[in-house]
């Protein structure tokens, strides 16, 4: 049985000139949730330094039948009984399971739930009178070296049912900071942004930059700088002080600053450039979906709308400052290099959706999740060559439907999260090599023959 599972869920497409870690899906991870809880789309996933797995899930994406144990607690505009999500409950509960879990959940490596808090189901953790506004759509989670938990949001407004859990605060433009037990610390940014402003420096709470639908967060443990991929509306990465939220800098594609939002919007979708042979798009295309920093200070950005990954020197003092790099010159404005990921992927949701690194000393593997082609590319980090793939489209163990997040623990095990109707977590246990070596394909993605 394990041999069949390893064959179905392991790395494939590895050329004879390359070596990669091996993986096998753990179909029993995580353990059963308590309290008849169920999770919705998983908008955020991160493995903390202590190897605890944190997720940030969207209770409001559950369907009527998935949340069948919710009772009639409110009334709709016609005075008919509904549950907290606006689903009709004329006779009370629909069935024996389930109810929405809190949005933030912490698991140990064995998949045991350790704590859960926040979100519409636990609104006491985030109160407007304390300066906290819960996002309309949960997106992006990070746990830093000091144990603080950061959360993002990526919706212009949520909940078409107009329910008790509906968000009425306008577009998400915030990053929230909490302790591990859910004590609110601060909000960076704000809510209610009217549209893109990729050069905003101080439009948020306490003079912090106002984001527009931010997608991901990372904190450099060396500098305590927080990087925010901003995001579904803006076309930039923002750098702030993780302790205060104060603006430090921001940059777009190739490290350029300022960013011309009007010109970027006029450029349209990536296929417009590809069909014209323009292989150095001058702007990030939305969404700018992830940002990750390696131990050596290299900063990796998922330019999902352009089907590419861009790499920057996160400790270059010029990164984020005013700088022009219209020709995409390496070594200028903090820009290092780039790689297209399944370059011919046509339109949203795009390819490069999430990334993370192997945990060998050199972090020699870069794992890039592809939200359109439902796979994880195993790249050699120093060359960005493809050495193999993990997973494919499907609903079985080791397969993906709308792969959304990729993270690793200290043993090199991979954890993934899915959105849309995927709504699940998976664990891939590493065996064999802990890093990547050899040579691979210079083109990432495409049909394997």
CSV table of C-alpha atoms in Angstrom, one decimal:
chain,number,residue,atom,x,y,z
A,1,UNK,CA,0.0,0.0,0.0
A,2,UNK,CA,2.8,2.4,0.9
A,3,UNK,CA,4.5,1.6,-2.4
A,4,UNK,CA,1.4,2.6,-4.3
A,5,UNK,CA,1.0,5.7,-2.3
A,6,UNK,CA,4.6,6.7,-2.8
A,7,UNK,CA,4.3,6.1,-6.6
A,8,UNK,CA,1.1,8.3,-6.7
A,9,UNK,CA,2.3,11.1,-4.5
A,10,UNK,CA,6.0,11.3,-5.0
A,11,UNK,CA,8.2,13.6,-7.1
A,12,UNK,CA,8.0,12.8,-10.9
A,13,UNK,CA,9.6,14.1,-14.0
A,14,UNK,CA,13.1,14.1,-12.5
A,15,UNK,CA,15.8,14.1,-15.2
A,16,UNK,CA,18.7,11.5,-14.8
A,17,UNK,CA,21.1,14.4,-14.2
A,18,UNK,CA,19.2,15.6,-11.0
A,19,UNK,CA,18.5,14.5,-7.5
A,20,UNK,CA,15.7,15.8,-5.3
A,21,UNK,CA,14.1,14.8,-1.9
A,22,UNK,CA,11.5,12.1,-2.0
A,23,UNK,CA,8.0,12.6,-0.6
A,24,UNK,CA,4.9,10.5,0.3
A,25,UNK,CA,1.5,11.9,1.2
A,26,UNK,CA,0.3,11.3,4.8
A,27,UNK,CA,-3.3,10.7,4.1
A,28,UNK,CA,-4.1,10.7,7.9
A,29,UNK,CA,-2.9,14.2,8.5
A,30,UNK,CA,-4.2,16.3,10.3
A,31,UNK,CA,-6.1,14.5,13.0
A,32,UNK,CA,-9.9,14.8,13.5
A,33,UNK,CA,-11.0,18.2,14.6
A,34,UNK,CA,-12.9,18.6,17.9
A,35,UNK,CA,-16.3,20.3,18.5
A,36,UNK,CA,-17.7,19.2,15.2
A,37,UNK,CA,-15.6,21.8,13.5
A,38,UNK,CA,-15.0,22.0,9.8
A,39,UNK,CA,-12.7,24.3,7.8
A,40,UNK,CA,-13.4,26.3,4.7
A,41,UNK,CA,-10.9,27.5,2.1
A,42,UNK,CA,-7.5,27.8,3.6
A,43,UNK,CA,-6.2,31.3,2.7
A,44,UNK,CA,-3.0,31.0,4.7
A,45,UNK,CA,-0.5,28.4,5.9
A,46,UNK,CA,2.8,28.7,7.6
A,47,UNK,CA,5.1,26.4,9.6
A,48,UNK,CA,6.5,28.3,12.5
A,49,UNK,CA,10.1,28.0,13.8
A,50,UNK,CA,9.0,25.5,16.4
A,51,UNK,CA,7.5,23.2,13.6
A,52,UNK,CA,3.9,24.0,14.6
A,53,UNK,CA,1.7,24.4,11.6
A,54,UNK,CA,-0.5,27.5,11.5
A,55,UNK,CA,-3.4,27.9,9.1
A,56,UNK,CA,-5.8,30.8,8.4
A,57,UNK,CA,-9.0,29.5,7.0
A,58,UNK,CA,-12.2,31.1,5.7
A,59,UNK,CA,-15.3,30.1,7.6
A,60,UNK,CA,-17.5,32.2,5.3
A,61,UNK,CA,-16.7,30.0,2.3
A,62,UNK,CA,-18.5,27.0,3.8
A,63,UNK,CA,-21.6,25.9,1.9
A,64,UNK,CA,-25.0,25.3,3.5
A,65,UNK,CA,-24.6,21.6,3.7
A,66,UNK,CA,-21.0,21.7,4.9
A,67,UNK,CA,-22.2,23.8,7.9
A,68,UNK,CA,-25.3,21.8,8.5
A,69,UNK,CA,-25.1,21.9,12.3
A,70,UNK,CA,-25.4,25.7,12.5
A,71,UNK,CA,-28.8,26.6,14.0
A,72,UNK,CA,-31.2,29.4,13.4
A,73,UNK,CA,-29.8,32.4,15.4
A,74,UNK,CA,-30.8,35.3,13.2
A,75,UNK,CA,-33.5,36.5,10.8
A,76,UNK,CA,-33.1,37.7,7.2
A,77,UNK,CA,-34.7,40.8,5.7
A,78,UNK,CA,-37.9,38.9,5.3
A,79,UNK,CA,-37.9,37.9,9.0
A,80,UNK,CA,-37.2,34.3,8.2
A,81,UNK,CA,-34.8,32.3,10.4
A,82,UNK,CA,-31.2,32.0,9.2
A,83,UNK,CA,-27.9,30.9,10.6
A,84,UNK,CA,-24.9,33.2,11.1
A,85,UNK,CA,-23.9,32.9,7.5
A,86,UNK,CA,-27.4,33.7,6.2
A,87,UNK,CA,-28.4,30.2,5.2
A,88,UNK,CA,-32.1,29.4,5.7
A,89,UNK,CA,-32.9,27.5,8.9
A,90,UNK,CA,-36.7,27.2,8.9
A,91,UNK,CA,-36.6,24.0,11.0
A,92,UNK,CA,-33.3,24.6,12.8
A,93,UNK,CA,-30.2,22.5,12.1
A,94,UNK,CA,-29.9,20.6,8.8
A,95,UNK,CA,-27.9,17.6,10.1
A,96,UNK,CA,-25.4,16.2,12.5
A,97,UNK,CA,-22.3,18.0,11.3
A,98,UNK,CA,-20.6,20.5,11.2
A,99,UNK,CA,-20.0,24.0,12.5
A,100,UNK,CA,-17.3,26.5,11.3
A,101,UNK,CA,-14.0,26.4,13.1
A,102,UNK,CA,-12.3,29.6,14.2
A,103,UNK,CA,-10.1,31.2,11.5
A,104,UNK,CA,-6.6,30.8,13.1
A,105,UNK,CA,-5.6,27.2,14.0
A,106,UNK,CA,-2.3,25.8,15.3
A,107,UNK,CA,-1.4,22.1,14.8
A,108,UNK,CA,1.6,20.1,16.0
A,109,UNK,CA,3.6,18.0,13.5
A,110,UNK,CA,1.4,15.0,14.3
A,111,UNK,CA,-1.6,16.9,13.2
A,112,UNK,CA,-3.1,17.5,16.7
A,113,UNK,CA,-5.0,20.8,17.0
A,114,UNK,CA,-3.3,22.9,19.8
A,115,UNK,CA,-5.4,26.1,19.7
A,116,UNK,CA,-7.9,27.9,17.6
A,117,UNK,CA,-9.1,31.5,17.7
A,118,UNK,CA,-10.2,34.5,15.7
A,119,UNK,CA,-12.5,35.2,12.8
A,120,UNK,CA,-16.3,35.6,12.7
A,121,UNK,CA,-16.7,32.6,15.1
A,122,UNK,CA,-14.5,34.2,17.7
A,123,UNK,CA,-14.9,37.9,17.1
A,124,UNK,CA,-13.8,38.9,20.6
A,125,UNK,CA,-10.2,38.6,19.5
A,126,UNK,CA,-10.5,41.5,17.1
A,127,UNK,CA,-12.7,44.4,18.2
A,128,UNK,CA,-13.0,47.8,16.5
A,129,UNK,CA,-12.9,49.6,19.8
A,130,UNK,CA,-9.3,48.2,20.2
A,131,UNK,CA,-8.3,49.3,16.7
A,132,UNK,CA,-8.7,45.9,15.1
A,133,UNK,CA,-10.8,45.2,11.9
A,134,UNK,CA,-11.1,41.5,10.9
A,135,UNK,CA,-10.6,41.1,7.1
A,136,UNK,CA,-13.5,40.3,4.8
A,137,UNK,CA,-11.5,37.4,3.3
A,138,UNK,CA,-8.7,35.7,5.2
A,139,UNK,CA,-5.5,35.6,3.2
A,140,UNK,CA,-1.9,35.1,4.3
A,141,UNK,CA,-0.4,34.1,7.7
A,142,UNK,CA,3.1,34.3,9.1
A,143,UNK,CA,4.7,33.6,12.5
A,144,UNK,CA,7.9,35.4,13.1
A,145,UNK,CA,11.0,34.7,15.1
A,146,UNK,CA,9.6,36.5,18.1
A,147,UNK,CA,6.4,34.4,18.1
A,148,UNK,CA,4.0,37.1,16.7
A,149,UNK,CA,1.3,36.0,14.3
A,150,UNK,CA,0.5,38.2,11.2
A,151,UNK,CA,-2.7,38.0,9.2
A,152,UNK,CA,-3.7,39.6,5.9
A,153,UNK,CA,-7.0,40.0,4.0
A,154,UNK,CA,-7.8,40.2,0.3
A,155,UNK,CA,-11.4,41.0,-0.4
A,156,UNK,CA,-13.2,44.2,-1.6
A,157,UNK,CA,-16.1,43.0,0.6
A,158,UNK,CA,-17.4,39.6,1.5
A,159,UNK,CA,-20.5,37.5,2.1
A,160,UNK,CA,-23.2,37.8,-0.6
A,161,UNK,CA,-25.8,36.5,1.9
A,162,UNK,CA,-25.7,39.7,3.9
A,163,UNK,CA,-25.5,37.6,7.0
A,164,UNK,CA,-24.5,38.3,10.6
A,165,UNK,CA,-20.9,37.4,9.6
A,166,UNK,CA,-20.9,39.8,6.6
A,167,UNK,CA,-18.1,42.3,6.4
A,168,UNK,CA,-19.3,45.9,6.1
A,169,UNK,CA,-15.9,47.6,6.4
A,170,UNK,CA,-15.0,48.0,2.7
A,171,UNK,CA,-11.9,46.6,1.0
A,172,UNK,CA,-9.2,44.9,3.0
A,173,UNK,CA,-6.1,46.9,3.4
A,174,UNK,CA,-4.6,45.7,6.6
A,175,UNK,CA,-2.1,43.4,8.2
A,176,UNK,CA,-3.0,42.3,11.7
A,177,UNK,CA,-0.5,41.4,14.4
A,178,UNK,CA,-1.4,39.1,17.3
A,179,UNK,CA,0.3,37.0,20.0
A,180,UNK,CA,0.1,33.3,19.6
A,181,UNK,CA,-2.9,33.1,21.9
A,182,UNK,CA,-4.8,35.7,19.9
A,183,UNK,CA,-4.1,38.9,21.8
A,184,UNK,CA,-4.3,41.8,19.4
A,185,UNK,CA,-1.1,43.8,19.1
A,186,UNK,CA,-1.5,46.3,16.2
A,187,UNK,CA,-3.0,46.9,12.8
A,188,UNK,CA,-0.8,48.0,9.9
A,189,UNK,CA,-2.7,49.7,7.1
A,190,UNK,CA,-6.5,50.0,7.4
A,191,UNK,CA,-9.7,49.2,5.5
A,192,UNK,CA,-11.9,50.8,3.0
A,193,UNK,CA,-9.3,51.7,0.3
A,194,UNK,CA,-11.2,52.9,-2.8
A,195,UNK,CA,-8.8,51.5,-5.4
A,196,UNK,CA,-5.1,50.8,-6.3
A,197,UNK,CA,-2.5,53.1,-4.9
A,198,UNK,CA,0.8,51.3,-5.3
A,199,UNK,CA,2.8,54.3,-3.9
A,200,UNK,CA,0.9,54.8,-0.7
A,201,UNK,CA,3.2,55.3,2.3
A,202,UNK,CA,1.1,56.6,5.2
A,203,UNK,CA,-2.6,56.3,4.4
A,204,UNK,CA,-3.2,53.6,7.1
A,205,UNK,CA,-3.6,53.6,10.8
A,206,UNK,CA,-1.0,55.6,12.8
A,207,UNK,CA,0.6,56.7,9.6
A,208,UNK,CA,1.4,53.2,8.3
A,209,UNK,CA,1.1,52.4,4.6
A,210,UNK,CA,-2.4,51.5,3.4
A,211,UNK,CA,-2.5,48.3,1.5
A,212,UNK,CA,-5.0,47.2,-1.1
A,213,UNK,CA,-6.0,43.5,-0.8
A,214,UNK,CA,-2.6,42.3,0.5
A,215,UNK,CA,-1.9,38.6,0.0
A,216,UNK,CA,1.2,37.5,2.0
A,217,UNK,CA,3.6,38.5,4.7
A,218,UNK,CA,7.2,37.5,5.7
A,219,UNK,CA,9.5,38.9,8.4
A,220,UNK,CA,13.3,38.9,8.1
A,221,UNK,CA,14.7,37.6,11.4
A,222,UNK,CA,17.9,39.4,10.8
A,223,UNK,CA,16.5,42.9,10.2
A,224,UNK,CA,13.0,42.6,11.7
A,225,UNK,CA,11.7,44.1,8.4
A,226,UNK,CA,8.3,42.9,7.3
A,227,UNK,CA,7.6,42.4,3.6
A,228,UNK,CA,4.0,42.4,2.4
A,229,UNK,CA,3.0,41.3,-1.1
A,230,UNK,CA,0.4,43.9,-2.0
A,231,UNK,CA,-1.4,42.2,-3.7
A,232,UNK,CA,-4.8,41.6,-5.3
A,233,UNK,CA,-5.2,45.4,-6.0
A,234,UNK,CA,-1.8,47.0,-5.8
A,235,UNK,CA,1.3,45.9,-7.7
A,236,UNK,CA,4.1,46.0,-5.2
A,237,UNK,CA,5.9,44.6,-2.2
A,238,UNK,CA,5.9,46.9,0.8
A,239,UNK,CA,8.7,47.0,3.4
A,240,UNK,CA,7.8,48.1,7.0
A,241,UNK,CA,9.2,47.8,10.5
A,242,UNK,CA,7.7,44.7,12.0
A,243,UNK,CA,7.7,46.3,15.5
A,244,UNK,CA,6.0,49.6,14.6
A,245,UNK,CA,4.5,49.1,11.1
A,246,UNK,CA,6.2,52.2,9.9
A,247,UNK,CA,6.9,52.5,6.2
A,248,UNK,CA,10.5,51.8,5.0
A,249,UNK,CA,10.1,51.3,1.3
A,250,UNK,CA,8.2,49.6,-1.5
A,251,UNK,CA,9.0,48.3,-5.0
A,252,UNK,CA,7.4,46.8,-8.1
A,253,UNK,CA,8.8,44.6,-10.8
A,254,UNK,CA,12.6,44.7,-11.2
A,255,UNK,CA,12.7,46.8,-8.0
A,256,UNK,CA,11.3,49.9,-9.6
A,257,UNK,CA,9.8,52.7,-7.5
A,258,UNK,CA,7.5,54.6,-8.0
A,259,UNK,CA,4.9,52.5,-9.7
A,260,UNK,CA,2.6,53.7,-12.5
A,261,UNK,CA,-0.7,52.0,-11.7
A,262,UNK,CA,-2.5,53.5,-14.8
A,263,UNK,CA,0.2,52.2,-17.2
A,264,UNK,CA,0.1,48.8,-15.5
A,265,UNK,CA,-3.7,48.6,-15.8
A,266,UNK,CA,-3.5,49.6,-19.4
A,267,UNK,CA,-1.1,46.8,-20.2
A,268,UNK,CA,-3.9,44.3,-19.5
A,269,UNK,CA,-3.3,40.6,-19.0
A,270,UNK,CA,0.0,38.7,-19.4
A,271,UNK,CA,-1.1,37.1,-22.7
A,272,UNK,CA,-1.1,40.6,-24.3
A,273,UNK,CA,2.7,40.8,-23.6
A,274,UNK,CA,3.4,37.1,-24.4
A,275,UNK,CA,1.8,37.3,-27.9
A,276,UNK,CA,3.8,40.4,-28.6
A,277,UNK,CA,7.1,38.8,-27.5
A,278,UNK,CA,7.4,41.1,-24.5
A,279,UNK,CA,9.3,38.9,-22.1
A,280,UNK,CA,10.2,41.5,-19.5
A,281,UNK,CA,6.8,42.9,-18.2
A,282,UNK,CA,7.6,46.2,-16.6
A,283,UNK,CA,5.0,45.8,-13.9
A,284,UNK,CA,3.8,43.1,-11.5
A,285,UNK,CA,0.4,41.9,-12.6
A,286,UNK,CA,-2.2,41.3,-9.9
A,287,UNK,CA,-2.2,39.4,-7.8
A,288,UNK,CA,1.3,39.8,-6.3
A,289,UNK,CA,0.6,36.6,-4.4
A,290,UNK,CA,3.5,35.7,-2.2
A,291,UNK,CA,6.8,37.0,-0.7
A,292,UNK,CA,9.4,34.7,1.0
A,293,UNK,CA,12.9,35.3,2.4
A,294,UNK,CA,15.7,32.8,2.4
A,295,UNK,CA,18.4,32.6,5.1
A,296,UNK,CA,20.8,34.3,2.7
A,297,UNK,CA,18.6,37.3,2.4
A,298,UNK,CA,17.3,36.7,-1.1
A,299,UNK,CA,13.7,37.7,-1.3
A,300,UNK,CA,11.4,35.7,-3.6
A,301,UNK,CA,8.1,37.2,-5.0
A,302,UNK,CA,5.2,35.4,-6.7
A,303,UNK,CA,4.3,37.6,-9.6
A,304,UNK,CA,1.3,35.3,-10.2
A,305,UNK,CA,-0.4,37.5,-12.9
A,306,UNK,CA,2.8,37.3,-15.0
A,307,UNK,CA,3.5,33.6,-14.4
A,308,UNK,CA,6.9,34.3,-13.0
A,309,UNK,CA,9.0,34.4,-9.9
A,310,UNK,CA,11.3,37.4,-9.3
A,311,UNK,CA,14.2,37.4,-6.9
A,312,UNK,CA,15.6,40.4,-5.0
A,313,UNK,CA,18.4,41.1,-2.5
A,314,UNK,CA,16.3,41.7,0.6
A,315,UNK,CA,19.3,43.3,2.4
A,316,UNK,CA,20.3,45.7,-0.4
A,317,UNK,CA,19.9,49.2,1.0
A,318,UNK,CA,18.6,50.4,-2.4
A,319,UNK,CA,15.7,47.9,-2.4
A,320,UNK,CA,12.4,49.8,-1.9
A,321,UNK,CA,13.9,53.2,-2.4
A,322,UNK,CA,13.2,55.4,-5.4
A,323,UNK,CA,14.8,53.6,-8.4
A,324,UNK,CA,14.2,53.0,-12.1
A,325,UNK,CA,14.9,49.6,-13.7
A,326,UNK,CA,12.7,49.6,-16.8
A,327,UNK,CA,15.2,47.3,-18.6
A,328,UNK,CA,15.1,44.7,-15.9
A,329,UNK,CA,18.9,44.9,-15.3
A,330,UNK,CA,20.2,42.5,-12.7
A,331,UNK,CA,22.1,44.1,-9.9
A,332,UNK,CA,20.1,47.3,-10.2
A,333,UNK,CA,17.4,48.5,-7.7
A,334,UNK,CA,18.0,45.3,-5.7
A,335,UNK,CA,16.8,43.0,-8.5
A,336,UNK,CA,18.7,39.7,-8.9
A,337,UNK,CA,17.0,37.4,-11.4
A,338,UNK,CA,13.7,35.9,-12.5
A,339,UNK,CA,12.1,32.7,-13.8
A,340,UNK,CA,8.9,32.1,-15.7
A,341,UNK,CA,6.7,29.3,-14.4
A,342,UNK,CA,4.6,27.6,-17.0
A,343,UNK,CA,4.9,30.7,-19.1
A,344,UNK,CA,1.9,29.9,-21.4
A,345,UNK,CA,-0.6,29.5,-18.6
A,346,UNK,CA,-3.5,31.6,-19.9
A,347,UNK,CA,-5.1,34.1,-17.5
A,348,UNK,CA,-6.1,33.8,-13.9
A,349,UNK,CA,-5.5,32.2,-11.5
A,350,UNK,CA,-2.0,32.3,-12.9
A,351,UNK,CA,0.8,29.9,-12.1
A,352,UNK,CA,3.3,31.1,-9.3
A,353,UNK,CA,1.0,31.1,-6.3
A,354,UNK,CA,3.3,30.2,-3.4
A,355,UNK,CA,6.9,29.2,-2.6
A,356,UNK,CA,9.1,27.9,0.1
A,357,UNK,CA,12.5,26.4,0.6
A,358,UNK,CA,14.0,23.1,1.5
A,359,UNK,CA,15.6,23.0,5.0
A,360,UNK,CA,19.0,21.7,4.2
A,361,UNK,CA,21.8,24.2,5.1
A,362,UNK,CA,21.9,25.8,1.6
A,363,UNK,CA,18.1,25.7,1.2
A,364,UNK,CA,19.0,24.3,-2.2
A,365,UNK,CA,15.5,23.5,-3.3
A,366,UNK,CA,12.8,26.1,-4.1
A,367,UNK,CA,9.3,24.6,-4.1
A,368,UNK,CA,6.9,26.7,-6.3
A,369,UNK,CA,3.2,26.0,-6.1
A,370,UNK,CA,1.2,26.4,-9.3
A,371,UNK,CA,-2.5,27.3,-8.8
A,372,UNK,CA,-3.5,26.7,-12.4
A,373,UNK,CA,-1.6,23.5,-13.3
A,374,UNK,CA,-2.1,22.1,-9.8
A,375,UNK,CA,1.4,21.0,-9.1
A,376,UNK,CA,4.5,22.0,-7.1
A,377,UNK,CA,7.7,22.5,-9.1
A,378,UNK,CA,10.9,21.4,-7.5
A,379,UNK,CA,13.5,24.0,-8.6
A,380,UNK,CA,17.3,24.1,-7.9
A,381,UNK,CA,17.4,27.4,-6.0
A,382,UNK,CA,20.7,28.7,-7.3
A,383,UNK,CA,19.8,28.2,-11.0
A,384,UNK,CA,16.0,28.1,-10.9
A,385,UNK,CA,16.0,25.0,-13.1
A,386,UNK,CA,13.2,22.6,-12.8
A,387,UNK,CA,14.2,19.2,-11.3
A,388,UNK,CA,10.8,17.6,-10.9
A,389,UNK,CA,7.2,18.0,-9.8
A,390,UNK,CA,5.0,17.0,-6.9
A,391,UNK,CA,1.2,16.5,-7.3
A,392,UNK,CA,-1.2,17.0,-10.1
A,393,UNK,CA,-4.8,18.0,-10.5
A,394,UNK,CA,-7.3,15.8,-8.6
A,395,UNK,CA,-9.1,15.1,-5.4
A,396,UNK,CA,-7.1,12.2,-4.1
A,397,UNK,CA,-4.3,12.1,-1.6
A,398,UNK,CA,-1.3,13.9,-3.1
A,399,UNK,CA,-3.4,15.7,-5.7
A,400,UNK,CA,-4.6,19.3,-5.7
A,401,UNK,CA,-7.6,21.4,-6.5
A,402,UNK,CA,-6.7,25.1,-6.4
A,403,UNK,CA,-3.4,24.6,-4.6
A,404,UNK,CA,-2.9,27.9,-2.7
A,405,UNK,CA,-0.1,27.6,-0.1
A,406,UNK,CA,3.2,25.7,0.4
A,407,UNK,CA,5.3,25.6,3.6
A,408,UNK,CA,7.9,23.3,5.1
A,409,UNK,CA,9.0,22.2,8.6
A,410,UNK,CA,12.6,21.7,9.8
A,411,UNK,CA,12.6,18.1,8.6
A,412,UNK,CA,11.8,19.1,5.1
A,413,UNK,CA,8.2,17.8,5.2
A,414,UNK,CA,5.9,19.8,2.9
A,415,UNK,CA,2.5,21.1,3.9
A,416,UNK,CA,-0.1,22.4,1.4
A,417,UNK,CA,-3.4,24.2,1.5
A,418,UNK,CA,-6.2,24.5,-1.0
A,419,UNK,CA,-9.0,27.0,-1.7
A,420,UNK,CA,-12.1,27.1,-4.0
A,421,UNK,CA,-13.8,23.7,-3.3
A,422,UNK,CA,-10.5,22.1,-2.2
A,423,UNK,CA,-10.8,23.3,1.4
A,424,UNK,CA,-8.2,21.0,2.8
A,425,UNK,CA,-4.6,20.6,4.2
A,426,UNK,CA,-2.1,18.0,3.1
A,427,UNK,CA,1.2,16.8,4.5
A,428,UNK,CA,4.0,15.2,2.3
A,429,UNK,CA,6.6,13.4,4.4
A,430,UNK,CA,10.2,13.8,3.1
A,431,UNK,CA,12.5,10.8,2.7
A,432,UNK,CA,16.0,10.4,1.1
A,433,UNK,CA,17.9,13.4,0.1
A,434,UNK,CA,17.3,16.7,2.0
A,435,UNK,CA,18.3,19.0,-0.8
A,436,UNK,CA,18.5,19.4,-4.6
A,437,UNK,CA,21.5,18.8,-6.8
A,438,UNK,CA,22.5,18.3,-10.4
A,439,UNK,CA,21.1,19.9,-13.5
A,440,UNK,CA,17.5,20.2,-14.7
A,441,UNK,CA,15.3,21.9,-17.3
A,442,UNK,CA,15.9,25.6,-17.9
A,443,UNK,CA,12.2,26.0,-18.7
A,444,UNK,CA,9.8,25.5,-15.8
A,445,UNK,CA,6.4,24.0,-16.5
A,446,UNK,CA,4.8,22.8,-19.7
A,447,UNK,CA,3.6,19.4,-20.7
A,448,UNK,CA,5.9,16.5,-19.7
A,449,UNK,CA,6.3,14.0,-22.6
